[in-house]
Coordinates of C-alpha atoms in Angstrom, one line a residue:
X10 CA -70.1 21.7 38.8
X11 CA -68.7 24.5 39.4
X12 CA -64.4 25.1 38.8
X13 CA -62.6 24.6 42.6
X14 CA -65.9 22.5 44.1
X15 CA -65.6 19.0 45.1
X16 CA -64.2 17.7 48.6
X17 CA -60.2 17.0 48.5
X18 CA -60.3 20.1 46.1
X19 CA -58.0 18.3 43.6
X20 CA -57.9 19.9 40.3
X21 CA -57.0 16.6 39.0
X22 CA -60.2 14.9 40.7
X23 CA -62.1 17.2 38.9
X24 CA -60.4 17.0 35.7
X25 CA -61.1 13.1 35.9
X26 CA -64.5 13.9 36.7
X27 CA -64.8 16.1 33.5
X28 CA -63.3 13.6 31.2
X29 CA -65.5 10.8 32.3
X30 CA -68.6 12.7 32.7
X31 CA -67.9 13.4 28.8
X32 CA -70.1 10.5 27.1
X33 CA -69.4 12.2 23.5
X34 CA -67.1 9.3 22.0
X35 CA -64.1 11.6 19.8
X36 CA -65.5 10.6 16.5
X37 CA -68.3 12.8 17.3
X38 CA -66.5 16.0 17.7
X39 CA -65.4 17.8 14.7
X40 CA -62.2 19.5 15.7
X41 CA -61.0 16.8 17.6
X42 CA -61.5 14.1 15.4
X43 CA -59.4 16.1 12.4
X44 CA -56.7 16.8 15.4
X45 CA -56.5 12.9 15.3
X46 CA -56.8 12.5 11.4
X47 CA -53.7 15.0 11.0
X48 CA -51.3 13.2 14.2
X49 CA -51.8 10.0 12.1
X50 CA -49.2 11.5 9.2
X51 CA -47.2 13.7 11.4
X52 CA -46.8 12.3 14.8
X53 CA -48.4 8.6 15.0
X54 CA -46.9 7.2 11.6
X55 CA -43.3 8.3 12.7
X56 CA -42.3 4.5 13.5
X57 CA -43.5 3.6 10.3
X58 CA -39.8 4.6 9.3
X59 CA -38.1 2.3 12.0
X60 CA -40.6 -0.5 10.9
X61 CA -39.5 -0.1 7.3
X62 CA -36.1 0.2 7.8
X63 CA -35.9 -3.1 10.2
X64 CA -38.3 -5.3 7.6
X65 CA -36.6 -4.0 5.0
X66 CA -32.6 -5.0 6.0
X67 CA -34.0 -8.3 6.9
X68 CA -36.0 -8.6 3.7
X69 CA -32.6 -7.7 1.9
X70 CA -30.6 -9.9 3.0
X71 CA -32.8 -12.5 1.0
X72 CA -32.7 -10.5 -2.3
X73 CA -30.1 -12.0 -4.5
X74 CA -29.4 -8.9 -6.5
X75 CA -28.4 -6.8 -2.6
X76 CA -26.6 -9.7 -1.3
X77 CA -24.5 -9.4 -4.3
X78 CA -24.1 -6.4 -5.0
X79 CA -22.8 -5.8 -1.6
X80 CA -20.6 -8.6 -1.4
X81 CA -22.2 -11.0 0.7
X82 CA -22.1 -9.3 3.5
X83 CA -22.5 -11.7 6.7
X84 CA -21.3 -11.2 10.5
X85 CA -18.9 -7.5 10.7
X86 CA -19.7 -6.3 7.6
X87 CA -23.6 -6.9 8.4
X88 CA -23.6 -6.2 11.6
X89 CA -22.0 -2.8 10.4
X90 CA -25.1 -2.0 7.6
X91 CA -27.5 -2.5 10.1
X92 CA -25.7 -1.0 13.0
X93 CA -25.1 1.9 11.2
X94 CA -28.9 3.4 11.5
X95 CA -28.3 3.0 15.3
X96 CA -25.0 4.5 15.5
X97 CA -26.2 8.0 13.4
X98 CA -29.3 7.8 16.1
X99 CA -26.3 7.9 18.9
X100 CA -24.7 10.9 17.3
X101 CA -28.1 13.1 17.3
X102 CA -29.6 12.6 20.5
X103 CA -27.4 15.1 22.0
X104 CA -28.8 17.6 20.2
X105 CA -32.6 16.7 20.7
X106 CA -33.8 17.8 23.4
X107 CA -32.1 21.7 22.4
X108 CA -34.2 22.0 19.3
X109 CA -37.2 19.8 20.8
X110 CA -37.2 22.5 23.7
X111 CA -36.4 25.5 22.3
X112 CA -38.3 25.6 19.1
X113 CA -40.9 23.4 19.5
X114 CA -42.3 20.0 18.7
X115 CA -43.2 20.9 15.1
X116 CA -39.7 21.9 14.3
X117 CA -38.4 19.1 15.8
X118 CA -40.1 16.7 13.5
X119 CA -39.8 18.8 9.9
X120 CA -35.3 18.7 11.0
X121 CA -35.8 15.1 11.6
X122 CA -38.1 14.3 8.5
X123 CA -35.8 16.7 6.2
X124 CA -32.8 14.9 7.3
X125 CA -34.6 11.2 6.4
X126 CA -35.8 12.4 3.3
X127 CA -31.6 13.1 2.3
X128 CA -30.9 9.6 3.7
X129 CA -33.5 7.4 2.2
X130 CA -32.6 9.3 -1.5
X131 CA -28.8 8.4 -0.5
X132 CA -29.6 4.5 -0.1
X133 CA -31.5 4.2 -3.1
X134 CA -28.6 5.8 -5.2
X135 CA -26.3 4.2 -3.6
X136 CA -22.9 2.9 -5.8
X137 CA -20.9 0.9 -3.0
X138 CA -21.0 0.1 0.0
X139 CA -19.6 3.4 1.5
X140 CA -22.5 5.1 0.1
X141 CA -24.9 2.8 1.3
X142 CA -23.6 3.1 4.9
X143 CA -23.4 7.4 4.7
X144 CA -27.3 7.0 3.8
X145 CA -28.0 4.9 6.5
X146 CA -26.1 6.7 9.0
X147 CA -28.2 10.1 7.9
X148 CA -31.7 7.8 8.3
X149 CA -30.4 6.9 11.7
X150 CA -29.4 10.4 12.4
X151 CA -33.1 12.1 11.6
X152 CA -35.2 10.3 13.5
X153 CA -34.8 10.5 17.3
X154 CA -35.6 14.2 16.2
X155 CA -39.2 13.4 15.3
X156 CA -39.5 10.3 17.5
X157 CA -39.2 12.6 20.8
X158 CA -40.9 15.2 19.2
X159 CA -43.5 13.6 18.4
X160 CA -44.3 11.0 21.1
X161 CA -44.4 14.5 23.1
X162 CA -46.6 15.9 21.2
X163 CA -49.0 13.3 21.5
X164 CA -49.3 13.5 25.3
X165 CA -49.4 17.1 25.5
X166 CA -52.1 17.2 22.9
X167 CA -54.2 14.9 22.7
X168 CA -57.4 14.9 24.9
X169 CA -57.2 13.4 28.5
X170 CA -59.6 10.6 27.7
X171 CA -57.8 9.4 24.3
X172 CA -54.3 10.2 25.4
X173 CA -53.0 6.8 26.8
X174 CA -54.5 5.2 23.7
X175 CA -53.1 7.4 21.2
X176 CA -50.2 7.0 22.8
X177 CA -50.0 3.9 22.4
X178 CA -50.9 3.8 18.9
X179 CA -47.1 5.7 17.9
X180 CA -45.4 2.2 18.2
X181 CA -48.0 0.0 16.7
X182 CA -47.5 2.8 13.4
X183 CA -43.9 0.5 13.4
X184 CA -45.7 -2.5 12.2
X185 CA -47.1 -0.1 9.1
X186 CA -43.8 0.3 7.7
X187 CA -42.9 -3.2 8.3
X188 CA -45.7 -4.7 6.6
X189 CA -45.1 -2.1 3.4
X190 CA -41.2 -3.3 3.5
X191 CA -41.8 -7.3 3.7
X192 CA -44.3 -7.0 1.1
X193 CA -42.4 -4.9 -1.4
X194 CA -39.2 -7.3 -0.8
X195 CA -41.5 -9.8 -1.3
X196 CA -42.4 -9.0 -4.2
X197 CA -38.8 -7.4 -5.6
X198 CA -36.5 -9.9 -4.2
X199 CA -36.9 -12.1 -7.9
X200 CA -35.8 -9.0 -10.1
X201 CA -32.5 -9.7 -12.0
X202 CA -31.5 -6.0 -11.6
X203 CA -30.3 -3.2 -8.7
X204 CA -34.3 -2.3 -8.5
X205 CA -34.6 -5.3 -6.3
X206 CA -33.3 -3.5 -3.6
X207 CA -33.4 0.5 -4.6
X208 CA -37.3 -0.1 -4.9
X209 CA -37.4 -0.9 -1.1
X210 CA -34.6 1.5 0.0
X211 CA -36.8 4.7 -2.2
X212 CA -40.2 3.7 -0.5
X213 CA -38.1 4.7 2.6
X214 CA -39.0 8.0 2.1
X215 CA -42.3 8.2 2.0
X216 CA -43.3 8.1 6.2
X217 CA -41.1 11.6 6.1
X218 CA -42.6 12.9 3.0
X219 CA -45.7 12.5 4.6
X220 CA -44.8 14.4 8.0
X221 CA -43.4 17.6 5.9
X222 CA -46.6 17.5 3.8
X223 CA -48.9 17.5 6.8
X224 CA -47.1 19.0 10.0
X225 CA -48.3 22.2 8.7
X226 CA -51.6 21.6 9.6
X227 CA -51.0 20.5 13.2
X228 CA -51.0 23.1 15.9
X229 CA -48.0 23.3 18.6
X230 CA -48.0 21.4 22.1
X231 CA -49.9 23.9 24.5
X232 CA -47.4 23.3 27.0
X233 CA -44.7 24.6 25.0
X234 CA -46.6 27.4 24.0
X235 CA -47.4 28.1 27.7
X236 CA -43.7 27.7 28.3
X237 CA -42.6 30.2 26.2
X238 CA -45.3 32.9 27.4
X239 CA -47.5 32.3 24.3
X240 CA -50.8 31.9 26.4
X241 CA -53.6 32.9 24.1
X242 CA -52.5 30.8 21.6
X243 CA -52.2 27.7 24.0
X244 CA -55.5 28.6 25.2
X245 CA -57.4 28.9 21.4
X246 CA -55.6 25.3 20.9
X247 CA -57.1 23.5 24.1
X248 CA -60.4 25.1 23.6
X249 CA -60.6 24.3 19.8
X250 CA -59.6 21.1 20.0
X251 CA -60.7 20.5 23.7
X252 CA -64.0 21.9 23.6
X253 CA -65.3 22.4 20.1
X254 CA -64.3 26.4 20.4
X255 CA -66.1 26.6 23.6
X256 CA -64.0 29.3 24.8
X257 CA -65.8 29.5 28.2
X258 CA -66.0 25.4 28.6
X259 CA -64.6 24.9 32.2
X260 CA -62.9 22.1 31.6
X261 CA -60.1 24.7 29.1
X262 CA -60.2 26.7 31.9
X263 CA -59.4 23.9 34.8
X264 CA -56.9 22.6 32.1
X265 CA -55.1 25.6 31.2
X266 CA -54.5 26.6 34.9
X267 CA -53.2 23.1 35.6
X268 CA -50.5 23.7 32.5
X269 CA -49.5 26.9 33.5
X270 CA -49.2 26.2 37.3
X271 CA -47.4 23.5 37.1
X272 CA -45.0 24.6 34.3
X273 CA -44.4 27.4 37.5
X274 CA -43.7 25.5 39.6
X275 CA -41.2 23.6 37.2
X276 CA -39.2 26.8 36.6
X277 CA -39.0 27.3 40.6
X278 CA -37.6 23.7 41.1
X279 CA -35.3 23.3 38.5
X280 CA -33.9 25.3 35.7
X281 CA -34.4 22.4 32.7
X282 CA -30.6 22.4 32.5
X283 CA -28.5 18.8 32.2
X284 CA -27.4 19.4 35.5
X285 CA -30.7 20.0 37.2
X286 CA -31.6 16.8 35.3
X287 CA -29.0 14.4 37.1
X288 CA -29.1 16.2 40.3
X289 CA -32.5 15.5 41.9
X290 CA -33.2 12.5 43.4
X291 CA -36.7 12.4 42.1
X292 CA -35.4 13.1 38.6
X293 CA -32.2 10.0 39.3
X294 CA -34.6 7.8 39.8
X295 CA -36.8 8.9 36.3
X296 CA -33.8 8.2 34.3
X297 CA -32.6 4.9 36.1
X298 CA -36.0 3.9 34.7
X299 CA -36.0 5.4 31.6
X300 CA -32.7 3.9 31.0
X301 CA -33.7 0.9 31.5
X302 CA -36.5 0.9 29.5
X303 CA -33.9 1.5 26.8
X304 CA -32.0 -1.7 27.1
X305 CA -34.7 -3.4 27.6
X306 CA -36.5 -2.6 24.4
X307 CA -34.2 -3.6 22.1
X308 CA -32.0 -5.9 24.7
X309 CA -35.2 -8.6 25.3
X310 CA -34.5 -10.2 21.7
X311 CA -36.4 -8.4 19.4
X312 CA -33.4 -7.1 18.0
X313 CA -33.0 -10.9 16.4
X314 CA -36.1 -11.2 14.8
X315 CA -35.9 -7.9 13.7
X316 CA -33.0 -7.3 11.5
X317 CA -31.6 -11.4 11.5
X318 CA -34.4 -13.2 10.7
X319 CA -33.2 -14.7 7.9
X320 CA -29.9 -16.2 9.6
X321 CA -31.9 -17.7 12.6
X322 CA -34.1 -19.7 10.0
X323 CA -30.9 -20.8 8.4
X324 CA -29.8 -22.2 11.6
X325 CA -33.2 -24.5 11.9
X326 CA -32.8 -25.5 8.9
X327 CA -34.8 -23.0 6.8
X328 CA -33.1 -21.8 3.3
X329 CA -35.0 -21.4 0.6
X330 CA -35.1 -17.5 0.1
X331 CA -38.9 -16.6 -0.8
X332 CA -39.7 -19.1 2.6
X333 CA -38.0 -16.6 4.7
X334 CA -39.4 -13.6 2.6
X335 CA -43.3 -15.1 3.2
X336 CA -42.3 -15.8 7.0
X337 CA -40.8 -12.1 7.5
X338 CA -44.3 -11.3 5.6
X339 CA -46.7 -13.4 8.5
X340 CA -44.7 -12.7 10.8
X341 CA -44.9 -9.1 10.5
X342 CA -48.8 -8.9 9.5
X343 CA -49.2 -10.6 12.8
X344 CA -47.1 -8.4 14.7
X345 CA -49.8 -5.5 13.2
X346 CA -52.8 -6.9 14.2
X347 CA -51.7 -8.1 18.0
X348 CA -50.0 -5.4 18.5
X349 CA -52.9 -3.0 17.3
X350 CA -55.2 -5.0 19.8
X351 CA -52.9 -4.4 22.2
X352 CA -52.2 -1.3 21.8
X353 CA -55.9 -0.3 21.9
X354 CA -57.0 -2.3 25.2
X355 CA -53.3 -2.2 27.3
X356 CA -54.0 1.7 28.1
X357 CA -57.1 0.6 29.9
X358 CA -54.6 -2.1 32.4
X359 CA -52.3 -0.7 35.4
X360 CA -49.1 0.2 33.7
X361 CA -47.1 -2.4 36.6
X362 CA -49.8 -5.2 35.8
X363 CA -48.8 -4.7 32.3
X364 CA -44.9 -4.7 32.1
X365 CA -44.8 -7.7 34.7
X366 CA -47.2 -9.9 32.3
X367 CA -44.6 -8.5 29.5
X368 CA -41.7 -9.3 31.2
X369 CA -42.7 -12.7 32.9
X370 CA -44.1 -14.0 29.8
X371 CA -40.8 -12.6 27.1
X372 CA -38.7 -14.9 30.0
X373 CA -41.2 -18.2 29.3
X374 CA -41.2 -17.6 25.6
X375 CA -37.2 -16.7 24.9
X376 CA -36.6 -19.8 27.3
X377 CA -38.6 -21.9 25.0
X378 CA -37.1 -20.8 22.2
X379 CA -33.6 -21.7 23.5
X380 CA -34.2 -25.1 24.4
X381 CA -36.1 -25.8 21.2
X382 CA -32.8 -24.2 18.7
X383 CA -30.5 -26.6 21.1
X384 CA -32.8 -29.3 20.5
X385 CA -32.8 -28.8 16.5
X386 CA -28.5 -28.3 16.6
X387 CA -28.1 -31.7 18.3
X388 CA -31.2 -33.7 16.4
X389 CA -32.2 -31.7 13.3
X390 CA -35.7 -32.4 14.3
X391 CA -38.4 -31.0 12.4
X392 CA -40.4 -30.6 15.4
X393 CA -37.9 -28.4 17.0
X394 CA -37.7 -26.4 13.9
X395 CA -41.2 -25.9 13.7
X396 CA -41.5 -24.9 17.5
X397 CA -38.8 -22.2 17.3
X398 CA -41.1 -20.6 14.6
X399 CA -44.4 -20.5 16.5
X400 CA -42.0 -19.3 19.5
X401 CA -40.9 -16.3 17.2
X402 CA -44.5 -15.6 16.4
X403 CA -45.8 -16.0 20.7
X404 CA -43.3 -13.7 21.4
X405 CA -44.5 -10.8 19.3
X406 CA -47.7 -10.0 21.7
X407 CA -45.5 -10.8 24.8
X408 CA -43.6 -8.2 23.7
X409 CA -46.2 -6.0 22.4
X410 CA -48.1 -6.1 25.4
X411 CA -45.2 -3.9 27.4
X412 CA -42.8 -2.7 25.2
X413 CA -43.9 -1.8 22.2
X414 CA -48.0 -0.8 23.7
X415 CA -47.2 1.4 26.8
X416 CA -43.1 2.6 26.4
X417 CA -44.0 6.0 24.9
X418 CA -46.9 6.2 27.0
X419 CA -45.1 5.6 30.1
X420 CA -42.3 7.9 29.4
X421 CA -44.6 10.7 29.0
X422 CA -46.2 9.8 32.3
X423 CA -42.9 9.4 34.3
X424 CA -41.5 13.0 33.1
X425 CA -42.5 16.4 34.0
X426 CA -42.6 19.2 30.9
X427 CA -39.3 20.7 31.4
X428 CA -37.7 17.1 31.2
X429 CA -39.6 15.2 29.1
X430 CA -37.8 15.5 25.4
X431 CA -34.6 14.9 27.9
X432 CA -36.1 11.7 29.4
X433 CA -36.9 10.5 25.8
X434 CA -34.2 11.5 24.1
X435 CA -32.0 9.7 27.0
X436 CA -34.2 6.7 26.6
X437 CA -33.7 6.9 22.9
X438 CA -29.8 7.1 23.8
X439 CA -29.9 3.7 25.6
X440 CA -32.1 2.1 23.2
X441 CA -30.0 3.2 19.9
X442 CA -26.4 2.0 22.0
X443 CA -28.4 -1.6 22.5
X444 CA -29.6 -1.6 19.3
X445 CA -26.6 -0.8 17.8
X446 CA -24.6 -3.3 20.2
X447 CA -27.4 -6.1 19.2
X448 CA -26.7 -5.3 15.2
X449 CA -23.1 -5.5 15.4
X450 CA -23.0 -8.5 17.8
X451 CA -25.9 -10.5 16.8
X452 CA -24.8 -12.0 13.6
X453 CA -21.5 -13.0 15.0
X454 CA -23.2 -14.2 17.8
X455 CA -25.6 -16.4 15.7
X456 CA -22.7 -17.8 13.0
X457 CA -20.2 -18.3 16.0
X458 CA -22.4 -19.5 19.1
X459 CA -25.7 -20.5 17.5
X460 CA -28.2 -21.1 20.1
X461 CA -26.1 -20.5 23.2
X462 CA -26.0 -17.1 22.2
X463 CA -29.9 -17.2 23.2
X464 CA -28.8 -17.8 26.6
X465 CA -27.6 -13.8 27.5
X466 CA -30.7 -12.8 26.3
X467 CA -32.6 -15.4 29.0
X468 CA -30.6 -13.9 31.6
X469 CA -31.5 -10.4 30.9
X470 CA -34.9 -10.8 30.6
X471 CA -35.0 -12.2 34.2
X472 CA -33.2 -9.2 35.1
X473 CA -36.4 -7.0 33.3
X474 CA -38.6 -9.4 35.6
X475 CA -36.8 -8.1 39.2
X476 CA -36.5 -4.8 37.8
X477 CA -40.3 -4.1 36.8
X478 CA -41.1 -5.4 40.0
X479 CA -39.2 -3.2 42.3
X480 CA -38.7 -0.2 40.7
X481 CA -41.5 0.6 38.4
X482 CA -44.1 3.1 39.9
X483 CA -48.1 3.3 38.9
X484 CA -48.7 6.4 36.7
X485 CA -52.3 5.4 35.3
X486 CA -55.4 6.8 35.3
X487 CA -53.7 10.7 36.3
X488 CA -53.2 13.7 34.2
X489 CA -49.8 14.6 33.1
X490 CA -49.6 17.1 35.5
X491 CA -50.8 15.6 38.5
X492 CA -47.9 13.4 37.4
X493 CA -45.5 16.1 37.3
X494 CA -44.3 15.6 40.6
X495 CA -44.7 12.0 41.3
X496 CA -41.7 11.3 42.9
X497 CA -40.8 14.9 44.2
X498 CA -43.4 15.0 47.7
X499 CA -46.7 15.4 49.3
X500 CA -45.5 18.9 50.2
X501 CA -45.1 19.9 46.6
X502 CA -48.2 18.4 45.3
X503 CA -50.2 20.4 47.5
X504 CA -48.5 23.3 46.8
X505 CA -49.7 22.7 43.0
X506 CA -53.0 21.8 44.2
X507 CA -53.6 24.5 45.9
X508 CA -51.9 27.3 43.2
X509 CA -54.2 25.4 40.6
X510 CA -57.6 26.5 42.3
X511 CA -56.3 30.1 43.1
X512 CA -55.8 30.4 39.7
X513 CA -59.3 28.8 38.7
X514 CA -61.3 30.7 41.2
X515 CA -60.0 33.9 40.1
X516 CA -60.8 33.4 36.3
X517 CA -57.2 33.9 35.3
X518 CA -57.8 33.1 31.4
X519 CA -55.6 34.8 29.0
X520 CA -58.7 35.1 26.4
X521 CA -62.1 36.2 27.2
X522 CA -64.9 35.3 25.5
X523 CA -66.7 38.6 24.5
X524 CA -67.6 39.4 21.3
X525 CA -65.7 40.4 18.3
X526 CA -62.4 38.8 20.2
X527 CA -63.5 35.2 20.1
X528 CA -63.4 34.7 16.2
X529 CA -59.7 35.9 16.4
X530 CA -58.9 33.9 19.8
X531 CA -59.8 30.8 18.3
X532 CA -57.7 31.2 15.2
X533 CA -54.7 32.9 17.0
X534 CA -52.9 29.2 16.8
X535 CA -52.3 30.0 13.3
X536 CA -50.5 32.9 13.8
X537 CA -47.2 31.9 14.3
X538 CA -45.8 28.2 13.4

């Protein structure tokens, strides 16, 4: 087929007829299959550090030696430990999308690993409390760099047919480090000494360890080499990794012009300036969205199970310490392997059909769980006991199914190059202020309200419900840059369409393929980090 052929003369139409034409599973193809191996270390496995650090405060709090040593430390002053990794996220993210943008994804995630590295050495030497808090602000402070980094990076360079499901794969890596940390408090949380907890707190470091050992290996996003007139060498890395080295593959070619049109036609409509951010409509309406994605994440009552597990069991009459530690354990295990599942098979659903089945079913579930707390407070019934626990384990793939499959995946979708470690870093803003809102509230809301503190969360969720279902718009089954200007016009898109085939048709490639030049074209990604 030849490039610019086909009725409708969509570029995209014939990049979706490329990519499902291509029966040659990715496990099959060299160079792509070690692109994946490497983004497991250095871009998938980056939530590994939010997983550990959430399984590992809630593991804590049921290790004798940390409880004491810090104290006791219940409503403020936990609130305030936990809270803390939020609030040094909060401070970062205005600097994100600046280093994210202008020097690259790579860079992005070695600051935000080198930084995590310093904090996770702090916490483990920790003498006091102040100490301990420092450390965790630093952790907190590293790792919206490599999250928005990263997450980009994925979508801008993985292959079309694998990138919803990789995607999708970056939060699941959270359930890694969670698994690691309720395990190793597991297994600490008897120790008569400090290592009871510095164990834990030292195996924080070894998700960033692993990113500055391996990053090195990964080549840069295309589009941000395209953006910053480095052409050749995004045009080596999409046919290496694209096409096996096939430097003349037409698919690189139909690709590359798609990148490089669109990031034109960016420039030409806004200048990827804060201002030009807020002041399109079609870019408003991205980060309402976005926003509320944000809240919503950590505002639909994860942020319970996640860091306060252990005081919600005390409150259905759950105490004994290594029961809460094996519970955390199960509980996160299962979150693993549902949210794996789902994060393999949601890519395939609409993206609307998905969050409305999330949404719906987190309002049945929390609802549930409500009534059955109430139920224990005024009865102390077993059975309510009992059903608040196989509540908190239903509402792990409710949650997983929306939030925690599709969120990174989505926000790639909804924004265009020049915005989109803006978009995420905003989304990580609104996400770290609920989170740390949830840390510092939640255990004063548990010890002082109990189970009618469940009830704001039941509200919001039927909020999430009306919201999904009026303002979310479909973004599967389309390339990133067809999606580029999804809320922007007809007029535009056509405008893109046609600048795409111009370009095809007149065999605009920054590298030929003749000869001597085509051993050094497909290496020239290596020439600069």
């Amino acid at each position: 087929m030849a490039i610019g052929s086909g009725t409708g003369g969509g570029g995209d139409n014939l990049i979706n007829r490329y990519v499902q034409q291509d029966k040659v599973p990715w496990y099959r193809k060299r160079n792509l299959r070690m692109l994946y191996i490497l983004m497991f270390p250095t871009c998938i496995g980056i939530e590994m550090t939010s997983g550990f650090d959430s399984s590992m405060m809630n593991g804590l709090q049921a290790v004798p030696t940390w409880d004491n040593f810090f104290g006791h430390p219940r409503s403020t002053i936990l609130g305030l430990l936990s809270a803390l990794y939020s609030l040094g996220s909060i401070c970062s993210l205005p600097f994100v999308a600046l280093v994210t943008d202008r020097f690259g994804r790579r860079w992005a995630i070695i600051f935000g690993s080198i930084i995590m590295v310093i904090g996770a050495a702090l916490q483990t030497a920790s003498q006091d409390f102040a100490m301990f808090v420092i450390a965790r602000f630093l952790l907190g402070f590293g790792i919206p760099f490599a999250i928005v980094a990263a997450s980009s990076m994925i979508g801008e360079l993985a292959y079309p047919k694998e990138r919803a499901r990789i995607g999708s794969l970056f939060n699941a890596s959270w359930f890694i480090g969670a698994i690691v940390a309720a395990g190793v408090t597991l297994g600490t949380f008897t120790m008569p000494n400090n290592w009871g907890w510095r164990i834990p707190s030292f195996l924080q470091v070894i998700p960033s360890a692993l990113q500055l050992i391996f990053i090195w290996l990964l080549p840069e996003s295309p589009r941000w080499l395209v953006s910053q007139g480095r052409g050749e060498e995004a045009y080596a890395i999409l046919a290496k990794y694209h096409a096996e080295g096939d430097l003349n593959s037409e698919f690189v070619k139909l690709e590359y012009a798609e990148i490089e049109t669109t990031l034109e036609l960016e420039k030409e409509q806004a200048k990827g300036r804060w201002r030009d951010f807020v002041g399109a409509p079609g870019m408003r309406k991205r980060l309402l969205i976005c926003s509320f994605l944000g809240l919503a994440t950590q505002w639909s009552g994860n942020g319970l199970t996640s860091y306060y597990l252990a005081r919600i069991l005390d409150n259905v009459g759950i105490h004994d310490d290594r029961t809460k530690n094996l519970i955390n354990l199960a509980m996160t295990c299962w979150g693993f392997v549902n949210g794996t599942t789902l994060a393999l098979t949601v890519p395939k659903m609409r993206r609307r059909s998905a969050y409305m089945t999330c949404t719906i079913s987190l309002l049945l579930i929390f609802t549930g769980w409500t009534i059955a707390s109430a139920e224990y407070t005024k009865t102390a019934s077993q059975g309510a006991s009992r059903a608040v626990i196989a509540f908190i384990f239903l509402y792990s793939p409710a949650y997983n199914i929306g939030y925690n499959a599709l969120t990174y995946t989505y926000l790639v979708e909804l924004f265009p190059y020049h915005a989109r470690a803006k978009g995420i870093a905003v989304f990580q803003w609104w996400g770290r202020a609920a989170g740390f809102f949830n840390q510092f509230v939640n255990p004063i809301g548990i010890q002082n309200a109990g189970w009618k503190y469940y009830i704001s969360y039941c509200v919001f969720l039927l909020f999430e419900v009306v919201f999904v279902w009026f303002l979310f718009p479909e973004t599967s089954n389309r390339s990133l840059e067809e999606l580029a200007f999804l809320f922007e016009g007809e007029k535009l898109r056509e405008e893109q369409q046609k600048r795409i085939e111009e370009e095809v048709q007149d065999n605009r490639v920054p590298i030929k393929d003749n000869g001597s030049d085509k051993e050094s074209a497909i290496h020239v990604e290596h020439i600069k980090l």
